[in-house]
Amino acid sequence: MTIARDAWGEALPDWVLRLAEECAASSQNKVAGQMNRSASLVSAVLRAKYLGDMQAVEEIVRGLFFATTIRCPALGEISTATCRDWMRAAASFSNVNSERVRMYRACRTCPRMKKEASA
């Protein structure tokens, strides 16, 4: 947590603090695995050096550790992290299984996916 506090200072967001707490309780590598992201991404966020979409990381952290949910037209109430994972999977078609095909179709017509694409 010290790394995050030093890097972010007074502007430390609650979700970065929570990410740091989760890393302190286990490890950056384990937390990154839960997020389906790399440990280097987690490290960069904690050090306020991440150059990617910080809003996307915030959504993943809130979905995992704050239990933030959204209403999915295909699956019902799901975490924002699960939604984001399905949107990533729906970026390209794959008929590996019927659920993947169903989610590809659902995500492609979802207003949330369209919002992400236009951002």
CSV table of C-alpha atoms in Angstrom, one decimal:
chain,number,residue,atom,x,y,z
A,1,MET,CA,0.0,0.0,0.0
A,2,THR,CA,2.9,2.3,0.6
A,3,ILE,CA,3.9,2.2,-3.1
A,4,ALA,CA,0.4,3.3,-4.1
A,5,ARG,CA,0.2,6.1,-1.4
A,6,ASP,CA,3.7,7.4,-2.4
A,7,ALA,CA,2.9,7.3,-6.1
A,8,TRP,CA,-0.6,8.8,-6.0
A,9,GLY,CA,-0.3,11.0,-3.0
A,10,GLU,CA,-3.5,12.8,-1.9
A,11,ALA,CA,-5.2,11.9,-5.2
A,12,LEU,CA,-5.2,8.1,-4.3
A,13,PRO,CA,-8.6,6.8,-5.6
A,14,ASP,CA,-10.5,4.4,-3.4
A,15,TRP,CA,-10.3,1.7,-6.1
A,16,VAL,CA,-6.5,1.9,-6.3
A,17,LEU,CA,-6.3,1.7,-2.5
A,18,ARG,CA,-8.5,-1.4,-2.6
A,19,LEU,CA,-6.3,-2.9,-5.4
A,20,ALA,CA,-3.2,-2.2,-3.2
A,21,GLU,CA,-4.9,-3.8,-0.2
A,22,GLU,CA,-5.8,-6.9,-2.2
A,23,CYS,CA,-2.2,-7.2,-3.4
A,24,ALA,CA,-0.9,-6.8,0.2
A,25,ALA,CA,-3.2,-9.6,1.3
A,26,SER,CA,-1.9,-12.0,-1.4
A,27,SER,CA,0.3,-10.8,-4.2
A,28,GLN,CA,0.3,-8.7,-7.3
A,29,ASN,CA,0.6,-11.8,-9.5
A,30,LYS,CA,-2.5,-13.4,-7.9
A,31,VAL,CA,-4.5,-10.3,-8.1
A,32,ALA,CA,-3.5,-9.8,-11.7
A,33,GLY,CA,-4.7,-13.4,-12.4
A,34,GLN,CA,-8.1,-12.7,-10.8
A,35,MET,CA,-8.3,-9.6,-13.1
A,36,ASN,CA,-7.3,-11.6,-16.2
A,37,ARG,CA,-4.5,-9.0,-16.7
A,38,SER,CA,-0.7,-9.0,-16.3
A,39,ALA,CA,1.1,-8.3,-13.0
A,40,SER,CA,3.0,-5.5,-14.8
A,41,LEU,CA,-0.4,-3.8,-15.4
A,42,VAL,CA,-1.2,-4.0,-11.7
A,43,SER,CA,2.3,-2.7,-10.8
A,44,ALA,CA,2.0,0.2,-13.2
A,45,VAL,CA,-1.5,1.2,-11.8
A,46,LEU,CA,-0.2,1.0,-8.3
A,47,ARG,CA,2.7,3.2,-9.2
A,48,ALA,CA,0.5,5.7,-11.2
A,49,LYS,CA,2.5,4.9,-14.4
A,50,TYR,CA,-0.1,3.0,-16.4
A,51,LEU,CA,-0.6,4.6,-19.8
A,52,GLY,CA,-3.6,2.5,-20.9
A,53,ASP,CA,-7.3,3.0,-20.2
A,54,MET,CA,-7.3,3.6,-16.5
A,55,GLN,CA,-11.1,3.7,-16.5
A,56,ALA,CA,-11.2,0.1,-17.8
A,57,VAL,CA,-8.9,-1.0,-15.0
A,58,GLU,CA,-11.1,0.9,-12.5
A,59,GLU,CA,-14.1,-1.0,-13.8
A,60,ILE,CA,-12.4,-4.3,-13.4
A,61,VAL,CA,-11.3,-3.6,-9.9
A,62,ARG,CA,-14.8,-2.3,-8.9
A,63,GLY,CA,-16.4,-5.4,-10.5
A,64,LEU,CA,-14.1,-7.8,-8.6
A,65,PHE,CA,-13.5,-6.2,-5.3
A,66,PHE,CA,-16.5,-3.8,-4.8
A,67,ALA,CA,-19.0,-6.2,-6.4
A,68,THR,CA,-20.2,-3.6,-8.9
A,69,THR,CA,-22.7,-5.2,-11.3
A,70,ILE,CA,-24.5,-4.3,-14.5
A,71,ARG,CA,-27.6,-5.8,-16.2
A,72,CYS,CA,-26.5,-8.0,-19.2
A,73,PRO,CA,-29.2,-8.6,-21.8
A,74,ALA,CA,-28.0,-12.2,-22.2
A,75,LEU,CA,-26.8,-13.3,-18.7
A,76,GLY,CA,-28.8,-11.0,-16.4
A,77,GLU,CA,-26.9,-9.4,-13.4
A,78,ILE,CA,-23.2,-9.8,-13.8
A,79,SER,CA,-20.1,-8.1,-12.5
A,80,THR,CA,-18.6,-5.3,-14.6
A,81,ALA,CA,-15.4,-7.4,-14.8
A,82,THR,CA,-17.3,-10.3,-16.3
A,83,CYS,CA,-19.0,-8.0,-18.8
A,84,ARG,CA,-15.6,-6.6,-19.9
A,85,ASP,CA,-14.2,-10.1,-20.3
A,86,TRP,CA,-17.1,-11.1,-22.5
A,87,MET,CA,-16.7,-7.9,-24.6
A,88,ARG,CA,-13.1,-8.7,-25.1
A,89,ALA,CA,-14.0,-12.2,-26.2
A,90,ALA,CA,-16.7,-10.9,-28.5
A,91,ALA,CA,-14.2,-8.7,-30.4
A,92,SER,CA,-13.7,-11.7,-32.7
A,93,PHE,CA,-16.0,-14.6,-33.6
A,94,SER,CA,-15.1,-18.1,-32.4
A,95,ASN,CA,-17.5,-21.0,-32.4
A,96,VAL,CA,-15.6,-22.9,-29.7
A,97,ASN,CA,-18.9,-23.5,-27.8
A,98,SER,CA,-22.5,-22.4,-27.9
A,99,GLU,CA,-22.1,-20.0,-25.0
A,100,ARG,CA,-19.3,-18.1,-26.8
A,101,VAL,CA,-21.4,-17.8,-29.9
A,102,ARG,CA,-24.4,-16.6,-27.9
A,103,MET,CA,-22.3,-14.0,-26.1
A,104,TYR,CA,-20.7,-12.9,-29.4
A,105,ARG,CA,-24.1,-12.1,-30.8
A,106,ALA,CA,-25.4,-10.5,-27.5
A,107,CYS,CA,-22.3,-8.4,-27.0
A,108,ARG,CA,-22.3,-7.1,-30.6
A,109,THR,CA,-25.8,-5.7,-30.1
A,110,CYS,CA,-25.3,-4.5,-26.5
A,111,PRO,CA,-25.4,-0.7,-26.0
A,112,ARG,CA,-22.6,-1.0,-23.5
A,113,MET,CA,-20.3,-2.6,-26.2
A,114,LYS,CA,-21.2,0.2,-28.6
A,115,LYS,CA,-20.4,2.8,-26.0
A,116,GLU,CA,-17.0,1.2,-25.4
A,117,ALA,CA,-16.3,1.2,-29.2
A,118,SER,CA,-17.1,4.8,-29.6
A,119,ALA,CA,-15.0,5.9,-26.6
